[in-house]
mmCIF file of C-alpha atoms in Angstrom:
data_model
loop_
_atom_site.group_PDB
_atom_site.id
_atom_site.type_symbol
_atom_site.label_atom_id
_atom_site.label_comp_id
_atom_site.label_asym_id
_atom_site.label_seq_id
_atom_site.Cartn_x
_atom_site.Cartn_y
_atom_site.Cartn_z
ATOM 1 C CA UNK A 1 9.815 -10.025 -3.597
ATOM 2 C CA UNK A 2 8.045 -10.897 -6.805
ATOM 3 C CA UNK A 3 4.538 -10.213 -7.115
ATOM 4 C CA UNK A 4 3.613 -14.201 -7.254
ATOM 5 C CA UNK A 5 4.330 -13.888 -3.582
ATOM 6 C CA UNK A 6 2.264 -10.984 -2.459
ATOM 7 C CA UNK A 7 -0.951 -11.469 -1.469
ATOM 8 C CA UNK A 8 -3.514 -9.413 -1.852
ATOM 9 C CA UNK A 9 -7.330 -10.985 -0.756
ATOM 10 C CA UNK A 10 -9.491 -8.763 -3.720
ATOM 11 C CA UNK A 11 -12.509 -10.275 -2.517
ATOM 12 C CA UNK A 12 -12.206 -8.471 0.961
ATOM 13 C CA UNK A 13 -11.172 -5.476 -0.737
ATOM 14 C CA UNK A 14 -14.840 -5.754 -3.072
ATOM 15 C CA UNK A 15 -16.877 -5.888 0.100
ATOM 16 C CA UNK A 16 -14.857 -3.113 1.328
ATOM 17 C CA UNK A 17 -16.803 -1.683 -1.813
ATOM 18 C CA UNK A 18 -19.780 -2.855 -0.655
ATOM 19 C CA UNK A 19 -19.555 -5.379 -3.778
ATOM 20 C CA UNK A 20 -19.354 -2.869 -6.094
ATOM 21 C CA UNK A 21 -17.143 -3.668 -8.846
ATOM 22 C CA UNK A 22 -16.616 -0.379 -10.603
ATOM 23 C CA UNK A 23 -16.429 1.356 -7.421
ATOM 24 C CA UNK A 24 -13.690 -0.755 -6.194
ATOM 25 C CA UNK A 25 -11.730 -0.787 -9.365
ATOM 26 C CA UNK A 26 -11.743 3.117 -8.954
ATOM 27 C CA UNK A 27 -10.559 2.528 -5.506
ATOM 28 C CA UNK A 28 -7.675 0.525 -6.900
ATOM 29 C CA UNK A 29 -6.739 2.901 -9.896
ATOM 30 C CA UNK A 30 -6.520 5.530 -6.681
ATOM 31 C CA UNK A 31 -4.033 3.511 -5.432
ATOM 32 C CA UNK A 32 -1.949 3.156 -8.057
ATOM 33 C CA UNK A 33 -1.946 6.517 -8.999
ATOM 34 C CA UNK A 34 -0.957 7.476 -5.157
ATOM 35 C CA UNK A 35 1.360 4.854 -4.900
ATOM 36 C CA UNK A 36 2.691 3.540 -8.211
ATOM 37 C CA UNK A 37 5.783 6.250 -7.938
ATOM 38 C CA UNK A 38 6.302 4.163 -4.856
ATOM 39 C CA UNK A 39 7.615 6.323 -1.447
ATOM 40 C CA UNK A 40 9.704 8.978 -1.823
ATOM 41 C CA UNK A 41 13.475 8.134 0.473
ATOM 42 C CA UNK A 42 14.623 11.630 0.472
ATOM 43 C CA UNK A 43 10.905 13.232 1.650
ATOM 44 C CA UNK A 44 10.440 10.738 4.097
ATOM 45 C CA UNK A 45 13.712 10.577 5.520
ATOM 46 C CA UNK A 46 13.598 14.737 5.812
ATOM 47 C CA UNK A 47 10.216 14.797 7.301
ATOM 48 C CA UNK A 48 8.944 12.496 10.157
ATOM 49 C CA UNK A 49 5.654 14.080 10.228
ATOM 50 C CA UNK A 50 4.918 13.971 6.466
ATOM 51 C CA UNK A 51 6.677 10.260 6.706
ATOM 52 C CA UNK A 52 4.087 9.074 9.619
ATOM 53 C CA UNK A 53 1.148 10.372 7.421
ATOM 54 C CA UNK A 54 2.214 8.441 4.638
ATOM 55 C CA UNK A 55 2.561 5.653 6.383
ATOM 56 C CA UNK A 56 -0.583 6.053 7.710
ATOM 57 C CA UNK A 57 -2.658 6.749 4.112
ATOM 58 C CA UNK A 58 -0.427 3.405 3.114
ATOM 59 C CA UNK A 59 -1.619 1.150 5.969
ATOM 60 C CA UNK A 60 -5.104 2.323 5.672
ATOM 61 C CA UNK A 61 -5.708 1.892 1.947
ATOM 62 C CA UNK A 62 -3.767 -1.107 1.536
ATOM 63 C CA UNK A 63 -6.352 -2.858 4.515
ATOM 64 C CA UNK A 64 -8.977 -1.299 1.608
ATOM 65 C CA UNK A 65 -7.872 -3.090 -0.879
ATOM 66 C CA UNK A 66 -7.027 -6.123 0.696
ATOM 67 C CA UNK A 67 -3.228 -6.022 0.966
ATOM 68 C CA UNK A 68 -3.427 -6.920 4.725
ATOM 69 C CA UNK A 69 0.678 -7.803 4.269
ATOM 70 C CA UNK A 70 1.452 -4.133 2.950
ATOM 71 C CA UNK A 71 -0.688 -2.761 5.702
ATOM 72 C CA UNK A 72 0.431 -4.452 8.752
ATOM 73 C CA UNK A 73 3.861 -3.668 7.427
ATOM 74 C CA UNK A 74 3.199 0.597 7.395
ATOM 75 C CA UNK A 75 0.671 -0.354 10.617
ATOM 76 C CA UNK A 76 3.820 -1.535 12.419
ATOM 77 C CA UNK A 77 6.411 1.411 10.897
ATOM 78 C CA UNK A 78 4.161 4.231 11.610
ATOM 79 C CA UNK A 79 4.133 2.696 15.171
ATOM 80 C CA UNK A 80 7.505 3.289 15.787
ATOM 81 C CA UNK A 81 9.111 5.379 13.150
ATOM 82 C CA UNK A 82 10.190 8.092 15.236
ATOM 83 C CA UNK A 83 11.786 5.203 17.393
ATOM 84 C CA UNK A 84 13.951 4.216 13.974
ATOM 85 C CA UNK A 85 17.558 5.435 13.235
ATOM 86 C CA UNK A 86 18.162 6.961 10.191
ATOM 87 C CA UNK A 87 20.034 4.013 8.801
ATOM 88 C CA UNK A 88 16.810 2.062 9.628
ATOM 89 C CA UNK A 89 14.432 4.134 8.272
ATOM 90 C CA UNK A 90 16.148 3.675 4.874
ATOM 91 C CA UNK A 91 16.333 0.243 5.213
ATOM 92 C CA UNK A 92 12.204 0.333 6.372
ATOM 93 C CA UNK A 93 11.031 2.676 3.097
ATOM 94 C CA UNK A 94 13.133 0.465 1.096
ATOM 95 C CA UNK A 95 11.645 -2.565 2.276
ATOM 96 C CA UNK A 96 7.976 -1.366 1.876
ATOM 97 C CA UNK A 97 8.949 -0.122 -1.925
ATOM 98 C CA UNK A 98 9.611 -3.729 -2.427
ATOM 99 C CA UNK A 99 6.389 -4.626 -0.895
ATOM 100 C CA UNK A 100 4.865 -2.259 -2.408
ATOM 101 C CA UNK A 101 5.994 -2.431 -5.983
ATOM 102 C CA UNK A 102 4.679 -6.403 -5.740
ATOM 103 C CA UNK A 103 1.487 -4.815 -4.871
ATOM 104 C CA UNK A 104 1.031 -2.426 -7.494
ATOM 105 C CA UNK A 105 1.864 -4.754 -9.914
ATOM 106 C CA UNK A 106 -0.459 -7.118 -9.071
ATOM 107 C CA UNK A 107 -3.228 -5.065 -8.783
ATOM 108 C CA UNK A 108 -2.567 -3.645 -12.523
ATOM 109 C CA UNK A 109 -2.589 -7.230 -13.545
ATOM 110 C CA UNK A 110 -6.049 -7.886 -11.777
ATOM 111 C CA UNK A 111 -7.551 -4.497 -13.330
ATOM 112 C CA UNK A 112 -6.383 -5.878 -17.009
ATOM 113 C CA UNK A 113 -7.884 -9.475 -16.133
ATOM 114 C CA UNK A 114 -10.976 -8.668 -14.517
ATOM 115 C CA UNK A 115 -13.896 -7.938 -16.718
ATOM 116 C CA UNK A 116 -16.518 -5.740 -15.127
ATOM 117 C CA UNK A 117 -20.509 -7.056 -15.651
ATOM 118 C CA UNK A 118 -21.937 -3.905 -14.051
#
């Protein structure tokens, strides 16, 4: 997936911000330094727990930020990980790493473009 097809709405993610543009460009450098290493295979795959909570932190900052895609995407894997074979559960973290990678990148090309006025 290239990042010309993710979508990310980073107007909904400013009035998650309350319209605060350095606030919400902090919010997004957060991100990217929790998630630019992208998920971890081996730690998720050893730990359902730890892998549920990520999940979780994923699907709840990516709503944040606007990446409704990325989030309904960990929403619907945290739902039923434990459900998952392993086989599965590989194919699931590999699938949100592509996802996810889109994400990130598009989100270090808005933080270049943008120029903050406040």
């Amino acid at each position: 997936m290239s990042s010309n097809s993710v979508q990310i709405d980073f107007n909904r993610g400013l009035r998650h911000c309350d319209n605060q543009h350095n606030l919400y460009r902090e919010v997004l450098n957060c991100y990217l330094e929790q998630f630019a290493p992208l998920l971890n295979t081996e730690d998720l795959l050893e730990d359902v727990e730890a892998a549920r909570l990520q999940l979780h932190t994923l699907k709840s900052l990516s709503a944040t930020i606007g990446a409704t895609d990325l989030s309904l995407l960990a929403a619907q894997l945290f739902k039923n990980w434990q459900q998952k074979t392993y086989e599965q559960r590989t194919e699931a973290i590999t699938q949100v790493n592509v996802e996810l990678a889109a994400v990130n990148e598009k989100i270090a090309s808005y933080c270049n473009e943008v120029v903050l006025d406040d």
